[in-house]
Amino acid sequence: MTLRRFACAAFDLDGTLLDGHSQLSPRTKQVMAQLAAAGIPVVVASGRPFSTIPHEVLALEAVRYVITGNGVRIYDKVSNRDIYHCSLRRESLNEILHVTQYYPVGYELFIAGKAFANRSYLNNPTAFGVRDHAYHYLLSTREPVDDVAQFVKVHAGDIDSIGLSLADQALKSQLWQRLEHEVEGIYVTSSLPRLIEVADSRAGKGSALAVVLERLGLSSDGLVAFGDADNDLGMLQFAGLGVAMENGADHLKEAADRIAPRHDQDGVARVLEELLKEC
């Protein structure tokens, strides 16, 4: 598939726009400046909560809208507020806890762009599938919670989404299936092998991008979207041109219109440079 007219770009962050050091490379910064000069808006579409979006990404001139939590919230830099938000329903939260109570999961809970996690998970991340390189990010961005059930009871109605971390892939697959079959009104996805991410059924990066494009007065025909994981599938399918990273999941690459070089090889920048030449 080819773009009818290159009018907007959307990017996942980790494994996509950011390099191997979780930073913007000089080449990526340069092409982002070219997009700004050309008047082509850029949308960040991440599974991260807003509090962990890198400042250098928010500082990009071309970026106005930031989708966080896999489509749970949309932040507008101009008005400095969220212009869209959908929390998990109380009933869904109770059902999620009921299903997960007998599984060895680490809980991550997100409220208004802030992240919380149960203390036993933070005390021993390895037991829940966290690899060494993710320790610092996890421990520096999650506030500890002693009693998840009590936390959910107190904050029901305010919780945007829940992350469930499991070391055992067979148990992860089993739990995923149970959540989809036994809990109503939810959207289930994943950005990491150890993680199941659960949000309200109204969430999803593709759904959030539809809201953003409506505000911009644009159609999906002119949108190019980049991603690397399962939680990017919806926006790649929504976009006029869906681009999967070479380092991405196999099923995502099979569903994409195009494959970009790896995230640590300026893959996004290289594709965008080609598209800009065609404008």
PDB file of C-alpha atoms in Angstrom:
ATOM      1  CA  MET A   1       0.000   0.000   0.000  1.00  0.00           C
ATOM      2  CA  THR A   2       1.179   3.566  -0.697  1.00  0.00           C
ATOM      3  CA  LEU A   3       0.117   6.825   0.890  1.00  0.00           C
ATOM      4  CA  ARG A   4      -2.361   8.924  -1.029  1.00  0.00           C
ATOM      5  CA  ARG A   5      -0.603  11.993   0.406  1.00  0.00           C
ATOM      6  CA  PHE A   6       1.862  12.078   3.272  1.00  0.00           C
ATOM      7  CA  ALA A   7       0.002  14.228   5.799  1.00  0.00           C
ATOM      8  CA  CYS A   8       0.731  12.837   9.288  1.00  0.00           C
ATOM      9  CA  ALA A   9       3.089  10.440  11.087  1.00  0.00           C
ATOM     10  CA  ALA A  10       2.538   8.381  14.243  1.00  0.00           C
ATOM     11  CA  PHE A  11       5.149   6.473  16.197  1.00  0.00           C
ATOM     12  CA  ASP A  12       5.496   4.027  19.006  1.00  0.00           C
ATOM     13  CA  LEU A  13       8.501   4.888  21.210  1.00  0.00           C
ATOM     14  CA  ASP A  14      10.341   1.879  22.643  1.00  0.00           C
ATOM     15  CA  GLY A  15      11.781  -0.329  19.935  1.00  0.00           C
ATOM     16  CA  THR A  16      10.589   2.108  17.270  1.00  0.00           C
ATOM     17  CA  LEU A  17      11.336   5.836  17.441  1.00  0.00           C
ATOM     18  CA  LEU A  18      13.864   5.596  20.294  1.00  0.00           C
ATOM     19  CA  ASP A  19      17.280   4.028  19.699  1.00  0.00           C
ATOM     20  CA  GLY A  20      18.967   1.256  21.688  1.00  0.00           C
ATOM     21  CA  HIS A  21      19.684   3.727  24.510  1.00  0.00           C
ATOM     22  CA  SER A  22      16.038   4.886  24.663  1.00  0.00           C
ATOM     23  CA  GLN A  23      16.993   8.225  23.115  1.00  0.00           C
ATOM     24  CA  LEU A  24      16.373  10.136  19.894  1.00  0.00           C
ATOM     25  CA  SER A  25      19.306   9.742  17.533  1.00  0.00           C
ATOM     26  CA  PRO A  26      20.737  12.851  15.783  1.00  0.00           C
ATOM     27  CA  ARG A  27      19.349  11.600  12.461  1.00  0.00           C
ATOM     28  CA  THR A  28      15.881  11.147  13.966  1.00  0.00           C
ATOM     29  CA  LYS A  29      15.957  14.655  15.462  1.00  0.00           C
ATOM     30  CA  GLN A  30      16.924  16.052  12.079  1.00  0.00           C
ATOM     31  CA  VAL A  31      14.056  14.395  10.227  1.00  0.00           C
ATOM     32  CA  MET A  32      11.620  15.482  12.964  1.00  0.00           C
ATOM     33  CA  ALA A  33      12.739  19.075  12.326  1.00  0.00           C
ATOM     34  CA  GLN A  34      12.109  18.544   8.614  1.00  0.00           C
ATOM     35  CA  LEU A  35       8.581  17.328   9.349  1.00  0.00           C
ATOM     36  CA  ALA A  36       7.933  20.423  11.464  1.00  0.00           C
ATOM     37  CA  ALA A  37       9.224  22.685   8.687  1.00  0.00           C
ATOM     38  CA  ALA A  38       6.976  20.902   6.181  1.00  0.00           C
ATOM     39  CA  GLY A  39       3.955  21.322   8.455  1.00  0.00           C
ATOM     40  CA  ILE A  40       3.447  17.572   8.847  1.00  0.00           C
ATOM     41  CA  PRO A  41       2.117  16.801  12.347  1.00  0.00           C
ATOM     42  CA  VAL A  42       3.641  14.013  14.423  1.00  0.00           C
ATOM     43  CA  VAL A  43       1.689  11.922  16.927  1.00  0.00           C
ATOM     44  CA  VAL A  44       3.402   9.933  19.687  1.00  0.00           C
ATOM     45  CA  ALA A  45       1.506   6.694  20.384  1.00  0.00           C
ATOM     46  CA  SER A  46       2.967   4.828  23.355  1.00  0.00           C
ATOM     47  CA  GLY A  47       2.000   2.254  25.938  1.00  0.00           C
ATOM     48  CA  ARG A  48       3.880   4.319  28.517  1.00  0.00           C
ATOM     49  CA  PRO A  49       2.130   6.534  31.067  1.00  0.00           C
ATOM     50  CA  PHE A  50       2.603  10.244  30.399  1.00  0.00           C
ATOM     51  CA  SER A  51       5.005  10.718  33.315  1.00  0.00           C
ATOM     52  CA  THR A  52       7.592   8.495  31.582  1.00  0.00           C
ATOM     53  CA  ILE A  53       7.472  10.054  28.104  1.00  0.00           C
ATOM     54  CA  PRO A  54      11.025  11.415  27.475  1.00  0.00           C
ATOM     55  CA  HIS A  55      11.311  15.200  27.639  1.00  0.00           C
ATOM     56  CA  GLU A  56      13.257  15.286  24.383  1.00  0.00           C
ATOM     57  CA  VAL A  57      10.276  13.674  22.644  1.00  0.00           C
ATOM     58  CA  LEU A  58       7.786  16.139  24.138  1.00  0.00           C
ATOM     59  CA  ALA A  59      10.083  18.981  23.077  1.00  0.00           C
ATOM     60  CA  LEU A  60       9.869  18.076  19.376  1.00  0.00           C
ATOM     61  CA  GLU A  61       8.211  20.957  17.526  1.00  0.00           C
ATOM     62  CA  ALA A  62       6.253  18.642  15.239  1.00  0.00           C
ATOM     63  CA  VAL A  63       4.626  16.804  18.170  1.00  0.00           C
ATOM     64  CA  ARG A  64       1.295  18.168  19.349  1.00  0.00           C
ATOM     65  CA  TYR A  65      -0.659  15.087  20.460  1.00  0.00           C
ATOM     66  CA  VAL A  66       0.671  12.320  22.707  1.00  0.00           C
ATOM     67  CA  ILE A  67      -1.274   9.065  23.022  1.00  0.00           C
ATOM     68  CA  THR A  68      -0.403   7.217  26.239  1.00  0.00           C
ATOM     69  CA  GLY A  69      -1.394   3.979  27.935  1.00  0.00           C
ATOM     70  CA  ASN A  70      -2.158   2.291  24.595  1.00  0.00           C
ATOM     71  CA  GLY A  71      -4.888   4.794  23.802  1.00  0.00           C
ATOM     72  CA  VAL A  72      -6.264   5.398  27.276  1.00  0.00           C
ATOM     73  CA  ARG A  73      -5.328   9.085  27.238  1.00  0.00           C
ATOM     74  CA  ILE A  74      -4.553  11.689  24.581  1.00  0.00           C
ATOM     75  CA  TYR A  75      -2.569  14.752  25.664  1.00  0.00           C
ATOM     76  CA  ASP A  76      -2.612  18.023  23.717  1.00  0.00           C
ATOM     77  CA  LYS A  77       0.558  20.121  24.102  1.00  0.00           C
ATOM     78  CA  VAL A  78      -1.178  23.331  23.038  1.00  0.00           C
ATOM     79  CA  SER A  79      -3.944  23.229  25.657  1.00  0.00           C
ATOM     80  CA  ASN A  80      -1.714  21.363  28.152  1.00  0.00           C
ATOM     81  CA  ARG A  81      -4.453  18.886  29.011  1.00  0.00           C
ATOM     82  CA  ASP A  82      -5.882  15.500  28.117  1.00  0.00           C
ATOM     83  CA  ILE A  83      -8.485  15.760  25.366  1.00  0.00           C
ATOM     84  CA  TYR A  84      -9.520  12.100  25.654  1.00  0.00           C
ATOM     85  CA  HIS A  85      -9.634   9.618  28.521  1.00  0.00           C
ATOM     86  CA  CYS A  86     -11.231   6.229  29.202  1.00  0.00           C
ATOM     87  CA  SER A  87     -10.749   4.442  32.542  1.00  0.00           C
ATOM     88  CA  LEU A  88     -11.369   0.792  33.338  1.00  0.00           C
ATOM     89  CA  ARG A  89     -14.864   0.194  34.657  1.00  0.00           C
ATOM     90  CA  ARG A  90     -15.271  -0.892  38.289  1.00  0.00           C
ATOM     91  CA  GLU A  91     -16.851  -4.180  37.230  1.00  0.00           C
ATOM     92  CA  SER A  92     -13.963  -4.930  34.890  1.00  0.00           C
ATOM     93  CA  LEU A  93     -11.413  -4.228  37.618  1.00  0.00           C
ATOM     94  CA  ASN A  94     -13.082  -6.634  40.032  1.00  0.00           C
ATOM     95  CA  GLU A  95     -13.253  -9.343  37.373  1.00  0.00           C
ATOM     96  CA  ILE A  96      -9.576  -8.845  36.452  1.00  0.00           C
ATOM     97  CA  LEU A  97      -8.517  -9.290  40.077  1.00  0.00           C
ATOM     98  CA  HIS A  98     -10.733 -12.357  40.377  1.00  0.00           C
ATOM     99  CA  VAL A  99      -9.134 -14.013  37.341  1.00  0.00           C
ATOM    100  CA  THR A 100      -5.535 -13.086  38.204  1.00  0.00           C
ATOM    101  CA  GLN A 101      -5.545 -13.872  41.922  1.00  0.00           C
ATOM    102  CA  TYR A 102      -4.138 -17.389  41.481  1.00  0.00           C
ATOM    103  CA  TYR A 103      -1.458 -16.428  38.952  1.00  0.00           C
ATOM    104  CA  PRO A 104       2.105 -15.325  39.866  1.00  0.00           C
ATOM    105  CA  VAL A 105       1.748 -11.841  38.400  1.00  0.00           C
ATOM    106  CA  GLY A 106       3.359  -8.517  39.106  1.00  0.00           C
ATOM    107  CA  TYR A 107       0.734  -5.765  38.995  1.00  0.00           C
ATOM    108  CA  GLU A 108       1.295  -2.361  37.401  1.00  0.00           C
ATOM    109  CA  LEU A 109      -1.548   0.136  37.802  1.00  0.00           C
ATOM    110  CA  PHE A 110      -1.857   3.466  36.020  1.00  0.00           C
ATOM    111  CA  ILE A 111      -3.718   6.562  37.182  1.00  0.00           C
ATOM    112  CA  ALA A 112      -3.616   9.951  35.429  1.00  0.00           C
ATOM    113  CA  GLY A 113      -0.220   9.302  33.868  1.00  0.00           C
ATOM    114  CA  LYS A 114       1.369   7.913  37.053  1.00  0.00           C
ATOM    115  CA  ALA A 115       2.428   4.303  37.585  1.00  0.00           C
ATOM    116  CA  PHE A 116       2.103   2.085  40.668  1.00  0.00           C
ATOM    117  CA  ALA A 117       3.153  -1.534  41.317  1.00  0.00           C
ATOM    118  CA  ASN A 118       2.833  -4.091  44.101  1.00  0.00           C
ATOM    119  CA  ARG A 119       5.827  -4.082  46.444  1.00  0.00           C
ATOM    120  CA  SER A 120       6.631  -7.794  46.096  1.00  0.00           C
ATOM    121  CA  TYR A 121       6.993  -7.277  42.340  1.00  0.00           C
ATOM    122  CA  LEU A 122       9.335  -4.335  42.790  1.00  0.00           C
ATOM    123  CA  ASN A 123      11.365  -6.213  45.424  1.00  0.00           C
ATOM    124  CA  ASN A 124      12.061  -9.128  43.071  1.00  0.00           C
ATOM    125  CA  PRO A 125      11.370  -8.172  39.421  1.00  0.00           C
ATOM    126  CA  THR A 126      13.257 -11.191  38.038  1.00  0.00           C
ATOM    127  CA  ALA A 127      10.641 -13.557  39.459  1.00  0.00           C
ATOM    128  CA  PHE A 128       8.073 -11.820  37.262  1.00  0.00           C
ATOM    129  CA  GLY A 129      10.076 -11.890  34.030  1.00  0.00           C
ATOM    130  CA  VAL A 130      11.786  -8.493  34.182  1.00  0.00           C
ATOM    131  CA  ARG A 131      15.207  -8.530  32.544  1.00  0.00           C
ATOM    132  CA  ASP A 132      18.232  -6.726  33.940  1.00  0.00           C
ATOM    133  CA  HIS A 133      18.134  -3.787  31.516  1.00  0.00           C
ATOM    134  CA  ALA A 134      14.539  -2.966  32.549  1.00  0.00           C
ATOM    135  CA  TYR A 135      15.239  -2.847  36.307  1.00  0.00           C
ATOM    136  CA  HIS A 136      16.120   0.836  36.454  1.00  0.00           C
ATOM    137  CA  TYR A 137      13.142   1.944  34.372  1.00  0.00           C
ATOM    138  CA  LEU A 138      10.727  -0.152  36.428  1.00  0.00           C
ATOM    139  CA  LEU A 139      12.041   0.847  39.851  1.00  0.00           C
ATOM    140  CA  SER A 140      12.406   4.533  38.969  1.00  0.00           C
ATOM    141  CA  THR A 141       8.894   4.945  37.516  1.00  0.00           C
ATOM    142  CA  ARG A 142       6.625   2.801  39.743  1.00  0.00           C
ATOM    143  CA  GLU A 143       5.409   3.791  43.204  1.00  0.00           C
ATOM    144  CA  PRO A 144       5.056   0.783  45.552  1.00  0.00           C
ATOM    145  CA  VAL A 145       1.648  -0.524  46.671  1.00  0.00           C
ATOM    146  CA  ASP A 146       1.307  -2.982  49.568  1.00  0.00           C
ATOM    147  CA  ASP A 147      -2.225  -4.240  48.915  1.00  0.00           C
ATOM    148  CA  VAL A 148      -3.381  -4.289  45.274  1.00  0.00           C
ATOM    149  CA  ALA A 149      -6.974  -5.251  46.097  1.00  0.00           C
ATOM    150  CA  GLN A 150      -7.311  -2.371  48.566  1.00  0.00           C
ATOM    151  CA  PHE A 151      -5.663   0.029  46.126  1.00  0.00           C
ATOM    152  CA  VAL A 152      -8.145  -0.956  43.419  1.00  0.00           C
ATOM    153  CA  LYS A 153     -11.054  -0.593  45.853  1.00  0.00           C
ATOM    154  CA  VAL A 154      -9.990   2.925  46.829  1.00  0.00           C
ATOM    155  CA  HIS A 155      -9.177   4.090  43.295  1.00  0.00           C
ATOM    156  CA  ALA A 156     -11.875   2.282  41.285  1.00  0.00           C
ATOM    157  CA  GLY A 157     -13.083   4.632  38.574  1.00  0.00           C
ATOM    158  CA  ASP A 158      -9.699   6.346  38.307  1.00  0.00           C
ATOM    159  CA  ILE A 159      -7.506   3.442  37.139  1.00  0.00           C
ATOM    160  CA  ASP A 160      -6.670   3.812  33.455  1.00  0.00           C
ATOM    161  CA  SER A 161      -5.143   0.403  32.849  1.00  0.00           C
ATOM    162  CA  ILE A 162      -3.393  -2.566  34.442  1.00  0.00           C
ATOM    163  CA  GLY A 163      -0.178  -4.323  33.437  1.00  0.00           C
ATOM    164  CA  LEU A 164       0.349  -7.960  34.422  1.00  0.00           C
ATOM    165  CA  SER A 165       3.930  -9.232  34.370  1.00  0.00           C
ATOM    166  CA  LEU A 166       4.608 -12.996  34.200  1.00  0.00           C
ATOM    167  CA  ALA A 167       7.862 -14.894  33.756  1.00  0.00           C
ATOM    168  CA  ASP A 168       6.151 -18.043  32.446  1.00  0.00           C
ATOM    169  CA  GLN A 169       5.029 -17.664  28.817  1.00  0.00           C
ATOM    170  CA  ALA A 170       2.629 -20.613  28.993  1.00  0.00           C
ATOM    171  CA  LEU A 171       0.870 -19.053  31.981  1.00  0.00           C
ATOM    172  CA  LYS A 172       0.836 -15.702  30.195  1.00  0.00           C
ATOM    173  CA  SER A 173      -0.939 -17.243  27.202  1.00  0.00           C
ATOM    174  CA  GLN A 174      -3.423 -19.012  29.461  1.00  0.00           C
ATOM    175  CA  LEU A 175      -4.169 -15.884  31.472  1.00  0.00           C
ATOM    176  CA  TRP A 176      -4.577 -13.788  28.321  1.00  0.00           C
ATOM    177  CA  GLN A 177      -7.200 -16.184  26.999  1.00  0.00           C
ATOM    178  CA  ARG A 178      -9.050 -16.248  30.299  1.00  0.00           C
ATOM    179  CA  LEU A 179      -9.141 -12.467  30.510  1.00  0.00           C
ATOM    180  CA  GLU A 180     -10.571 -12.152  27.009  1.00  0.00           C
ATOM    181  CA  HIS A 181     -13.208 -14.829  27.649  1.00  0.00           C
ATOM    182  CA  GLU A 182     -14.172 -14.049  31.242  1.00  0.00           C
ATOM    183  CA  VAL A 183     -13.892 -10.258  31.580  1.00  0.00           C
ATOM    184  CA  GLU A 184     -16.279  -8.012  29.665  1.00  0.00           C
ATOM    185  CA  GLY A 185     -15.523  -4.558  28.307  1.00  0.00           C
ATOM    186  CA  ILE A 186     -11.732  -4.775  28.096  1.00  0.00           C
ATOM    187  CA  TYR A 187      -8.973  -4.386  25.507  1.00  0.00           C
ATOM    188  CA  VAL A 188      -6.018  -6.766  25.951  1.00  0.00           C
ATOM    189  CA  THR A 189      -2.632  -6.273  24.306  1.00  0.00           C
ATOM    190  CA  SER A 190       1.116  -6.498  24.962  1.00  0.00           C
ATOM    191  CA  SER A 191       4.265  -4.473  24.311  1.00  0.00           C
ATOM    192  CA  LEU A 192       6.748  -6.861  25.966  1.00  0.00           C
ATOM    193  CA  PRO A 193       7.044 -10.675  26.093  1.00  0.00           C
ATOM    194  CA  ARG A 194       6.473 -10.710  29.873  1.00  0.00           C
ATOM    195  CA  LEU A 195       3.564  -8.290  29.896  1.00  0.00           C
ATOM    196  CA  ILE A 196      -0.206  -8.388  29.458  1.00  0.00           C
ATOM    197  CA  GLU A 197      -1.733  -4.908  29.272  1.00  0.00           C
ATOM    198  CA  VAL A 198      -5.436  -4.468  30.022  1.00  0.00           C
ATOM    199  CA  ALA A 199      -7.469  -1.330  29.366  1.00  0.00           C
ATOM    200  CA  ASP A 200     -11.067  -0.411  28.650  1.00  0.00           C
ATOM    201  CA  SER A 201     -12.540  -1.667  25.376  1.00  0.00           C
ATOM    202  CA  ARG A 202     -12.598   1.921  24.090  1.00  0.00           C
ATOM    203  CA  ALA A 203      -8.792   2.055  24.211  1.00  0.00           C
ATOM    204  CA  GLY A 204      -6.245   1.073  21.556  1.00  0.00           C
ATOM    205  CA  LYS A 205      -3.765   3.135  19.571  1.00  0.00           C
ATOM    206  CA  GLY A 206      -5.838   2.866  16.404  1.00  0.00           C
ATOM    207  CA  SER A 207      -8.963   4.188  18.128  1.00  0.00           C
ATOM    208  CA  ALA A 208      -7.007   7.050  19.691  1.00  0.00           C
ATOM    209  CA  LEU A 209      -5.447   7.982  16.353  1.00  0.00           C
ATOM    210  CA  ALA A 210      -8.927   8.234  14.853  1.00  0.00           C
ATOM    211  CA  VAL A 211      -9.745  10.864  17.502  1.00  0.00           C
ATOM    212  CA  VAL A 212      -6.533  12.780  16.768  1.00  0.00           C
ATOM    213  CA  LEU A 213      -7.005  12.758  12.988  1.00  0.00           C
ATOM    214  CA  GLU A 214     -10.550  14.056  13.374  1.00  0.00           C
ATOM    215  CA  ARG A 215      -9.232  16.999  15.388  1.00  0.00           C
ATOM    216  CA  LEU A 216      -6.544  17.621  12.758  1.00  0.00           C
ATOM    217  CA  GLY A 217      -9.061  17.395   9.930  1.00  0.00           C
ATOM    218  CA  LEU A 218      -7.121  14.579   8.273  1.00  0.00           C
ATOM    219  CA  SER A 219      -7.984  11.114   6.994  1.00  0.00           C
ATOM    220  CA  SER A 220      -6.118   7.876   7.650  1.00  0.00           C
ATOM    221  CA  ASP A 221      -5.159   7.715   3.949  1.00  0.00           C
ATOM    222  CA  GLY A 222      -2.351  10.181   4.592  1.00  0.00           C
ATOM    223  CA  LEU A 223      -1.153   8.634   7.856  1.00  0.00           C
ATOM    224  CA  VAL A 224       2.045   6.598   8.184  1.00  0.00           C
ATOM    225  CA  ALA A 225       2.344   4.667  11.462  1.00  0.00           C
ATOM    226  CA  PHE A 226       5.397   2.890  12.874  1.00  0.00           C
ATOM    227  CA  GLY A 227       5.514   0.168  15.544  1.00  0.00           C
ATOM    228  CA  ASP A 228       7.206  -3.000  16.747  1.00  0.00           C
ATOM    229  CA  ALA A 229       4.831  -4.880  19.088  1.00  0.00           C
ATOM    230  CA  ASP A 230       1.344  -6.320  19.433  1.00  0.00           C
ATOM    231  CA  ASN A 231      -0.011  -3.079  20.901  1.00  0.00           C
ATOM    232  CA  ASP A 232       0.902  -1.316  17.629  1.00  0.00           C
ATOM    233  CA  LEU A 233      -1.132  -3.617  15.384  1.00  0.00           C
ATOM    234  CA  GLY A 234      -4.331  -1.554  15.537  1.00  0.00           C
ATOM    235  CA  MET A 235      -2.668   1.677  14.450  1.00  0.00           C
ATOM    236  CA  LEU A 236      -0.700  -0.005  11.651  1.00  0.00           C
ATOM    237  CA  GLN A 237      -3.946  -1.449  10.311  1.00  0.00           C
ATOM    238  CA  PHE A 238      -5.668   1.942  10.670  1.00  0.00           C
ATOM    239  CA  ALA A 239      -2.957   3.903   8.846  1.00  0.00           C
ATOM    240  CA  GLY A 240      -2.721   4.418   5.111  1.00  0.00           C
ATOM    241  CA  LEU A 241       0.804   3.030   5.408  1.00  0.00           C
ATOM    242  CA  GLY A 242       1.609   0.719   8.329  1.00  0.00           C
ATOM    243  CA  VAL A 243       5.334   0.241   8.924  1.00  0.00           C
ATOM    244  CA  ALA A 244       6.737  -2.464  11.212  1.00  0.00           C
ATOM    245  CA  MET A 245      10.289  -2.338  12.517  1.00  0.00           C
ATOM    246  CA  GLU A 246      12.709  -5.090  11.504  1.00  0.00           C
ATOM    247  CA  ASN A 247      13.233  -5.760  15.220  1.00  0.00           C
ATOM    248  CA  GLY A 248       9.466  -6.112  15.702  1.00  0.00           C
ATOM    249  CA  ALA A 249       7.191  -9.089  16.311  1.00  0.00           C
ATOM    250  CA  ASP A 250       6.827 -11.484  13.385  1.00  0.00           C
ATOM    251  CA  HIS A 251       3.032 -11.248  13.232  1.00  0.00           C
ATOM    252  CA  LEU A 252       3.264  -7.455  13.138  1.00  0.00           C
ATOM    253  CA  LYS A 253       5.688  -7.574  10.208  1.00  0.00           C
ATOM    254  CA  GLU A 254       3.353  -9.936   8.383  1.00  0.00           C
ATOM    255  CA  ALA A 255       0.458  -7.488   8.823  1.00  0.00           C
ATOM    256  CA  ALA A 256       2.452  -4.365   7.856  1.00  0.00           C
ATOM    257  CA  ASP A 257       2.598  -2.687   4.455  1.00  0.00           C
ATOM    258  CA  ARG A 258       6.325  -2.073   4.800  1.00  0.00           C
ATOM    259  CA  ILE A 259       9.303  -3.086   6.955  1.00  0.00           C
ATOM    260  CA  ALA A 260      11.682  -0.418   8.277  1.00  0.00           C
ATOM    261  CA  PRO A 261      15.277  -1.050   9.373  1.00  0.00           C
ATOM    262  CA  ARG A 262      15.845  -1.662  13.078  1.00  0.00           C
ATOM    263  CA  HIS A 263      15.137   1.024  15.670  1.00  0.00           C
ATOM    264  CA  ASP A 264      18.855   1.163  16.533  1.00  0.00           C
ATOM    265  CA  GLN A 265      19.690   1.725  12.853  1.00  0.00           C
ATOM    266  CA  ASP A 266      17.580   4.875  12.357  1.00  0.00           C
ATOM    267  CA  GLY A 267      14.814   2.848  10.747  1.00  0.00           C
ATOM    268  CA  VAL A 268      12.057   5.433  11.266  1.00  0.00           C
ATOM    269  CA  ALA A 269      14.232   8.307  10.063  1.00  0.00           C
ATOM    270  CA  ARG A 270      15.289   6.447   6.935  1.00  0.00           C
ATOM    271  CA  VAL A 271      11.696   5.706   5.884  1.00  0.00           C
ATOM    272  CA  LEU A 272      10.588   9.260   6.621  1.00  0.00           C
ATOM    273  CA  GLU A 273      13.438  10.694   4.566  1.00  0.00           C
ATOM    274  CA  GLU A 274      12.182   8.687   1.585  1.00  0.00           C
ATOM    275  CA  LEU A 275       8.593   9.834   2.104  1.00  0.00           C
ATOM    276  CA  LEU A 276       9.653  13.478   2.372  1.00  0.00           C
ATOM    277  CA  LYS A 277      11.452  13.233  -0.961  1.00  0.00           C
ATOM    278  CA  GLU A 278       8.188  12.087  -2.542  1.00  0.00           C
ATOM    279  CA  CYS A 279       6.194  15.046  -1.191  1.00  0.00           C
TER     280      CYS A 279
END
